[in-house]
Short mmCIF file of C-alpha atoms in Angstrom, two decimals:
data_model
loop_
_atom_site.label_atom_id
_atom_site.label_comp_id
_atom_site.label_asym_id
_atom_site.label_seq_id
_atom_site.Cartn_x
_atom_site.Cartn_y
_atom_site.Cartn_z
CA UNK A 1 -125.01 58.02 -17.98
CA UNK A 2 -128.05 60.21 -17.29
CA UNK A 3 -129.93 61.08 -20.46
CA UNK A 4 -130.25 64.81 -21.17
CA UNK A 5 -133.94 65.72 -21.02
CA UNK A 6 -133.59 69.51 -20.74
CA UNK A 7 -131.79 71.69 -23.27
CA UNK A 8 -131.75 75.14 -21.69
CA UNK A 9 -131.04 78.09 -24.00
CA UNK A 10 -129.94 81.28 -22.22
CA UNK A 11 -130.26 84.44 -24.33
CA UNK A 12 -128.01 87.31 -23.26
CA UNK A 13 -125.79 84.54 -21.95
CA UNK A 14 -122.57 86.59 -21.79
CA UNK A 15 -124.04 89.45 -19.75
CA UNK A 16 -124.06 90.01 -16.01
CA UNK A 17 -126.83 87.50 -15.15
CA UNK A 18 -125.95 85.00 -17.89
CA UNK A 19 -122.36 84.74 -16.68
CA UNK A 20 -123.59 84.31 -13.10
CA UNK A 21 -125.93 81.46 -14.14
CA UNK A 22 -123.07 79.85 -16.08
CA UNK A 23 -120.81 80.02 -13.00
CA UNK A 24 -123.46 78.66 -10.61
CA UNK A 25 -124.24 75.78 -13.00
CA UNK A 26 -120.51 74.99 -13.41
CA UNK A 27 -119.94 75.16 -9.65
CA UNK A 28 -122.30 72.29 -8.93
CA UNK A 29 -125.86 73.63 -9.22
CA UNK A 30 -126.35 72.08 -12.68
CA UNK A 31 -128.00 68.67 -12.99
CA UNK A 32 -126.94 65.65 -15.10
CA UNK A 33 -130.18 65.74 -17.16
CA UNK A 34 -129.57 69.39 -18.17
CA UNK A 35 -127.59 70.76 -21.09
CA UNK A 36 -126.94 74.50 -20.88
CA UNK A 37 -126.44 76.64 -24.01
CA UNK A 38 -125.37 80.28 -23.48
CA UNK A 39 -125.77 82.55 -26.51
CA UNK A 40 -125.03 86.22 -27.11
CA UNK A 41 -125.63 88.80 -29.84
CA UNK A 42 -122.69 87.25 -31.72
CA UNK A 43 -124.77 84.07 -32.20
CA UNK A 44 -127.92 85.79 -33.49
CA UNK A 45 -129.47 89.23 -33.88
CA UNK A 46 -132.63 88.73 -31.82
CA UNK A 47 -134.24 91.84 -33.34
CA UNK A 48 -134.42 89.75 -36.55
CA UNK A 49 -137.27 87.20 -36.57
CA UNK A 50 -135.47 85.01 -39.12
CA UNK A 51 -132.20 84.92 -37.14
CA UNK A 52 -134.09 84.18 -33.92
CA UNK A 53 -136.04 81.36 -35.58
CA UNK A 54 -132.78 79.93 -37.00
CA UNK A 55 -131.18 80.04 -33.52
CA UNK A 56 -134.05 77.99 -32.07
CA UNK A 57 -133.94 75.53 -34.97
CA UNK A 58 -130.19 75.10 -34.47
CA UNK A 59 -130.26 74.45 -30.72
CA UNK A 60 -133.75 72.91 -30.30
CA UNK A 61 -134.17 74.03 -26.67
CA UNK A 62 -136.78 72.55 -24.35
CA UNK A 63 -136.43 75.47 -21.90
CA UNK A 64 -135.37 79.12 -22.28
CA UNK A 65 -134.05 81.72 -19.86
CA UNK A 66 -134.54 84.99 -21.70
CA UNK A 67 -132.09 87.66 -20.51
CA UNK A 68 -131.22 89.43 -23.77
CA UNK A 69 -132.20 93.09 -23.82
CA UNK A 70 -131.01 96.55 -24.72
CA UNK A 71 -130.13 97.93 -21.27
CA UNK A 72 -128.51 101.01 -19.82
CA UNK A 73 -128.39 103.37 -16.88
CA UNK A 74 -130.48 106.44 -16.18
CA UNK A 75 -128.69 108.84 -18.54
CA UNK A 76 -128.65 106.46 -21.52
CA UNK A 77 -132.39 105.85 -21.03
CA UNK A 78 -133.11 109.59 -20.89
CA UNK A 79 -131.41 110.02 -24.28
CA UNK A 80 -132.88 107.02 -26.09
CA UNK A 81 -136.35 106.01 -24.87
CA UNK A 82 -137.65 105.20 -28.36
CA UNK A 83 -134.64 102.98 -29.13
CA UNK A 84 -135.14 101.09 -25.87
CA UNK A 85 -138.82 100.52 -26.70
CA UNK A 86 -138.36 99.38 -30.32
CA UNK A 87 -135.31 97.16 -29.78
CA UNK A 88 -136.72 95.37 -26.74
CA UNK A 89 -140.19 94.89 -28.22
CA UNK A 90 -138.61 93.20 -31.28
CA UNK A 91 -136.30 91.00 -29.19
CA UNK A 92 -139.02 89.87 -26.79
CA UNK A 93 -141.63 89.13 -29.46
CA UNK A 94 -139.13 87.17 -31.56
CA UNK A 95 -137.86 85.08 -28.62
CA UNK A 96 -141.29 84.27 -27.20
CA UNK A 97 -142.84 83.46 -30.57
CA UNK A 98 -139.89 81.32 -31.67
CA UNK A 99 -140.13 79.49 -28.33
CA UNK A 100 -143.84 78.85 -28.93
CA UNK A 101 -143.37 77.77 -32.55
CA UNK A 102 -140.51 75.40 -31.73
CA UNK A 103 -142.34 73.67 -28.87
CA UNK A 104 -140.33 75.02 -25.92
CA UNK A 105 -141.84 73.75 -22.65
CA UNK A 106 -141.01 76.73 -20.45
CA UNK A 107 -139.63 80.26 -20.79
CA UNK A 108 -138.44 82.40 -17.88
CA UNK A 109 -137.93 86.04 -18.92
CA UNK A 110 -136.21 88.76 -16.92
CA UNK A 111 -138.07 91.98 -16.10
CA UNK A 112 -137.01 94.85 -13.81
CA UNK A 113 -138.47 96.79 -10.90
CA UNK A 114 -138.34 99.95 -13.05
CA UNK A 115 -141.45 98.63 -14.83
CA UNK A 116 -143.62 99.45 -11.80
CA UNK A 117 -145.77 102.60 -11.70
CA UNK A 118 -143.96 105.79 -10.71
CA UNK A 119 -146.88 106.91 -8.52
CA UNK A 120 -147.46 103.96 -6.22
CA UNK A 121 -147.57 102.77 -2.63
CA UNK A 122 -144.65 100.89 -1.09
CA UNK A 123 -143.60 98.18 -0.93
CA UNK A 124 -144.46 97.31 -4.53
CA UNK A 125 -145.56 93.74 -5.29
CA UNK A 126 -146.35 91.54 -8.28
CA UNK A 127 -150.00 92.63 -8.49
CA UNK A 128 -149.13 96.30 -9.16
CA UNK A 129 -147.21 96.14 -12.47
CA UNK A 130 -149.94 97.64 -14.67
CA UNK A 131 -151.45 100.09 -12.15
CA UNK A 132 -150.13 103.27 -13.80
CA UNK A 133 -147.36 104.67 -16.02
CA UNK A 134 -143.71 103.97 -15.15
CA UNK A 135 -141.19 106.70 -14.35
CA UNK A 136 -140.78 109.02 -17.34
CA UNK A 137 -136.98 108.65 -17.37
CA UNK A 138 -137.09 105.12 -18.85
CA UNK A 139 -140.63 104.68 -20.14
CA UNK A 140 -139.48 102.99 -23.38
CA UNK A 141 -137.60 100.19 -21.63
CA UNK A 142 -140.24 99.84 -18.90
CA UNK A 143 -143.23 99.48 -21.22
CA UNK A 144 -141.36 97.00 -23.43
CA UNK A 145 -140.59 94.86 -20.37
CA UNK A 146 -144.19 95.11 -19.14
CA UNK A 147 -145.37 93.70 -22.47
CA UNK A 148 -143.55 90.41 -21.69
CA UNK A 149 -146.06 89.90 -18.86
CA UNK A 150 -148.92 90.64 -21.28
CA UNK A 151 -147.51 88.17 -23.82
CA UNK A 152 -146.94 85.49 -21.17
CA UNK A 153 -150.60 85.71 -20.20
CA UNK A 154 -151.61 85.60 -23.86
CA UNK A 155 -149.51 82.51 -24.62
CA UNK A 156 -150.92 80.82 -21.51
CA UNK A 157 -154.56 81.59 -22.24
CA UNK A 158 -154.48 81.00 -25.99
CA UNK A 159 -151.92 78.19 -26.28
CA UNK A 160 -151.48 76.76 -22.77
CA UNK A 161 -147.79 77.75 -22.67
CA UNK A 162 -145.72 77.88 -19.45
CA UNK A 163 -144.11 81.26 -20.03
CA UNK A 164 -143.35 83.31 -16.91
CA UNK A 165 -141.05 86.12 -15.73
CA UNK A 166 -138.95 87.20 -12.77
CA UNK A 167 -138.53 90.76 -11.51
CA UNK A 168 -135.10 91.28 -9.90
CA UNK A 169 -134.22 94.45 -8.05
CA UNK A 170 -130.88 96.15 -8.83
CA UNK A 171 -128.48 93.40 -9.91
CA UNK A 172 -124.70 93.72 -9.61
CA UNK A 173 -121.67 91.46 -9.69
CA UNK A 174 -118.77 90.26 -11.87
CA UNK A 175 -119.15 90.84 -15.65
CA UNK A 176 -121.37 93.89 -15.10
CA UNK A 177 -121.28 96.93 -17.40
CA UNK A 178 -118.79 99.16 -15.57
CA UNK A 179 -119.08 102.01 -18.09
CA UNK A 180 -119.36 105.25 -16.13
CA UNK A 181 -121.61 107.02 -18.66
CA UNK A 182 -124.00 104.20 -19.59
CA UNK A 183 -123.81 101.64 -16.78
CA UNK A 184 -125.97 101.23 -13.69
CA UNK A 185 -125.19 103.00 -10.44
CA UNK A 186 -123.17 100.37 -8.53
CA UNK A 187 -120.75 99.29 -11.30
CA UNK A 188 -120.38 102.94 -12.30
CA UNK A 189 -119.40 103.81 -8.74
CA UNK A 190 -116.90 100.93 -8.61
CA UNK A 191 -115.18 102.26 -11.73
CA UNK A 192 -115.24 105.83 -10.38
CA UNK A 193 -113.67 104.75 -7.06
CA UNK A 194 -110.95 102.89 -8.97
CA UNK A 195 -110.11 106.01 -11.03
CA UNK A 196 -110.30 108.34 -8.02
CA UNK A 197 -107.90 106.09 -6.13
CA UNK A 198 -105.48 105.98 -9.09
CA UNK A 199 -105.44 109.77 -9.41
CA UNK A 200 -105.65 110.53 -5.66
CA UNK A 201 -108.71 112.71 -6.25
CA UNK A 202 -112.14 113.01 -4.63
CA UNK A 203 -114.93 110.59 -5.56
CA UNK A 204 -117.77 112.44 -7.29
CA UNK A 205 -121.14 110.72 -6.92
CA UNK A 206 -123.89 111.88 -9.29
CA UNK A 207 -126.98 113.14 -7.46
CA UNK A 208 -127.64 113.64 -3.75
CA UNK A 209 -126.78 110.10 -2.64
CA UNK A 210 -130.16 109.87 -0.89
CA UNK A 211 -132.14 107.55 -3.24
CA UNK A 212 -132.53 104.03 -1.84
CA UNK A 213 -132.19 100.71 -3.67
CA UNK A 214 -132.38 96.98 -2.98
CA UNK A 215 -129.28 95.41 -4.53
CA UNK A 216 -129.17 91.70 -5.36
CA UNK A 217 -125.86 89.91 -6.02
CA UNK A 218 -125.82 88.28 -9.46
CA UNK A 219 -124.79 84.87 -8.05
CA UNK A 220 -127.77 84.89 -5.65
CA UNK A 221 -130.06 85.83 -8.55
CA UNK A 222 -128.58 83.00 -10.63
CA UNK A 223 -129.44 80.42 -7.95
CA UNK A 224 -132.98 81.80 -7.80
CA UNK A 225 -133.29 81.61 -11.61
CA UNK A 226 -132.55 77.88 -11.45
CA UNK A 227 -135.28 77.44 -8.84
CA UNK A 228 -137.80 79.37 -10.98
CA UNK A 229 -136.91 77.32 -14.06
CA UNK A 230 -137.30 74.01 -12.23
CA UNK A 231 -139.99 74.65 -9.62
CA UNK A 232 -142.04 77.83 -10.13
CA UNK A 233 -145.23 77.11 -12.09
CA UNK A 234 -147.17 80.38 -12.06
CA UNK A 235 -147.56 82.55 -15.17
CA UNK A 236 -147.65 85.62 -12.92
CA UNK A 237 -144.18 87.09 -12.35
CA UNK A 238 -142.25 86.80 -9.10
CA UNK A 239 -140.06 89.49 -7.53
CA UNK A 240 -136.54 88.22 -6.74
CA UNK A 241 -135.10 90.54 -4.15
CA UNK A 242 -133.49 90.94 -0.78
CA UNK A 243 -135.90 92.12 1.93
CA UNK A 244 -137.11 95.67 2.44
CA UNK A 245 -134.86 95.92 5.50
CA UNK A 246 -131.81 95.43 3.25
CA UNK A 247 -132.42 98.57 1.19
CA UNK A 248 -129.39 100.89 1.10
CA UNK A 249 -128.90 104.51 0.01
CA UNK A 250 -126.62 105.42 -2.88
CA UNK A 251 -124.37 107.14 -0.31
CA UNK A 252 -124.17 103.91 1.75
CA UNK A 253 -123.39 101.93 -1.43
CA UNK A 254 -120.62 104.40 -2.33
CA UNK A 255 -119.16 104.10 1.17
CA UNK A 256 -119.24 100.27 0.98
CA UNK A 257 -117.38 100.40 -2.35
CA UNK A 258 -114.83 102.92 -1.00
CA UNK A 259 -114.17 100.57 1.92
CA UNK A 260 -113.86 97.48 -0.32
CA UNK A 261 -111.45 99.33 -2.66
CA UNK A 262 -109.50 100.82 0.30
CA UNK A 263 -110.21 104.34 -0.96
CA UNK A 264 -109.54 106.97 1.69
CA UNK A 265 -110.41 110.08 -0.30
CA UNK A 266 -113.33 112.51 -0.04
CA UNK A 267 -116.89 111.74 -1.27
CA UNK A 268 -118.51 114.64 -3.17
CA UNK A 269 -122.15 114.66 -4.31
CA UNK A 270 -122.89 116.44 -7.60
CA UNK A 271 -126.45 117.63 -6.95
CA UNK A 272 -126.73 119.12 -10.46
CA UNK A 273 -127.16 115.52 -11.72
CA UNK A 274 -130.54 113.77 -11.64
CA UNK A 275 -131.38 111.31 -8.86
CA UNK A 276 -133.98 109.35 -10.85
CA UNK A 277 -136.61 107.63 -8.71
CA UNK A 278 -136.10 108.17 -4.97
CA UNK A 279 -136.97 104.56 -4.15
CA UNK A 280 -138.48 101.43 -5.68
CA UNK A 281 -138.90 99.35 -2.51
CA UNK A 282 -140.11 95.88 -3.50
CA UNK A 283 -141.71 93.18 -1.36
CA UNK A 284 -140.15 89.71 -1.52
CA UNK A 285 -143.04 88.19 0.48
CA UNK A 286 -144.09 85.95 -2.43
CA UNK A 287 -140.52 84.61 -2.80
CA UNK A 288 -140.31 84.04 0.95
CA UNK A 289 -143.57 82.04 0.91
CA UNK A 290 -141.90 79.67 -1.55
CA UNK A 291 -138.33 79.82 -0.18
CA UNK A 292 -138.36 80.95 3.46
CA UNK A 293 -134.83 79.65 4.09
CA UNK A 294 -133.01 81.17 1.08
CA UNK A 295 -129.77 82.87 2.18
CA UNK A 296 -128.70 86.05 0.37
CA UNK A 297 -125.03 87.06 0.28
CA UNK A 298 -124.54 90.03 2.67
CA UNK A 299 -124.28 93.29 0.70
CA UNK A 300 -120.78 94.29 1.82
CA UNK A 301 -119.42 90.79 1.11
CA UNK A 302 -120.94 90.84 -2.38
CA UNK A 303 -119.54 94.34 -3.01
CA UNK A 304 -116.11 93.20 -1.87
CA UNK A 305 -116.17 90.19 -4.24
CA UNK A 306 -117.36 92.37 -7.15
CA UNK A 307 -114.64 94.97 -6.52
CA UNK A 308 -112.01 92.22 -6.35
CA UNK A 309 -113.24 90.87 -9.71
CA UNK A 310 -113.15 94.37 -11.23
CA UNK A 311 -109.60 94.99 -9.99
CA UNK A 312 -108.43 91.62 -11.37
CA UNK A 313 -110.14 92.14 -14.74
CA UNK A 314 -109.78 95.90 -15.15
CA UNK A 315 -108.56 95.86 -18.77
CA UNK A 316 -111.77 94.17 -19.97
CA UNK A 317 -114.21 95.24 -17.27
CA UNK A 318 -113.88 98.97 -17.90
CA UNK A 319 -114.98 98.75 -21.54
#
């Protein structure tokens, strides 16, 4: 029997990325010396410092993957920037400080490419996070996520802690938020295609369809999270993304989903709706220096698997 030397607490453990990590660990990527603990908002309110502290005292983790956050798509952010700022600042400060106080050896937090400056040169890289204000549409969420990087540096310099962060591009996969109003673009489109197919109507895509995104499959991101937890020793964040050449337009994404769902109807673009940022092209050069051989799941294959999961789990997935 191998003795367990790592107790890994995953906050936000029932969300898109948490479920992907749980699956990858269960499918053979876990190690005998690791115990994995996946928690959600049902286990503790992480905006409460006392509940967060109690969670850490209960589980006594040696390592933390911090995924918990208040998240939402473009239109939810536009409505609630202050809520995104306050909620996420509380969650992040409570998790990082409880980790420090309870002697956690390493924390890997999850950021987002939306934290980068709106006015920037492309491709964006890890050195550019604080070079200017983020896009105005989600400034509350973006600044709160940026502060994790500030705190990680502070905990390193003042206390010698190994706290770091990853910056994924647009994540999608099973267990996503498929809510049309509040979800991200890809799961929202999957749900829309499903409904358009059921009602034999056209598929309406919000915006022009021209903005471009790098999409990363949640199971690929999960495998990379395990590598960061075990091997990556920098405090500076690392972008986890497919290459620049794998960027796709929203129109191309919609067409890939229509094909995967066998939807033969018309695609209509509602140009009265906002496009958000035109592009957020990120460089994965740093990741490739570490892992030159890492194989990403091809976009259309990942879309097909996600659509199949959505179809099989429609009753729960649509909520």
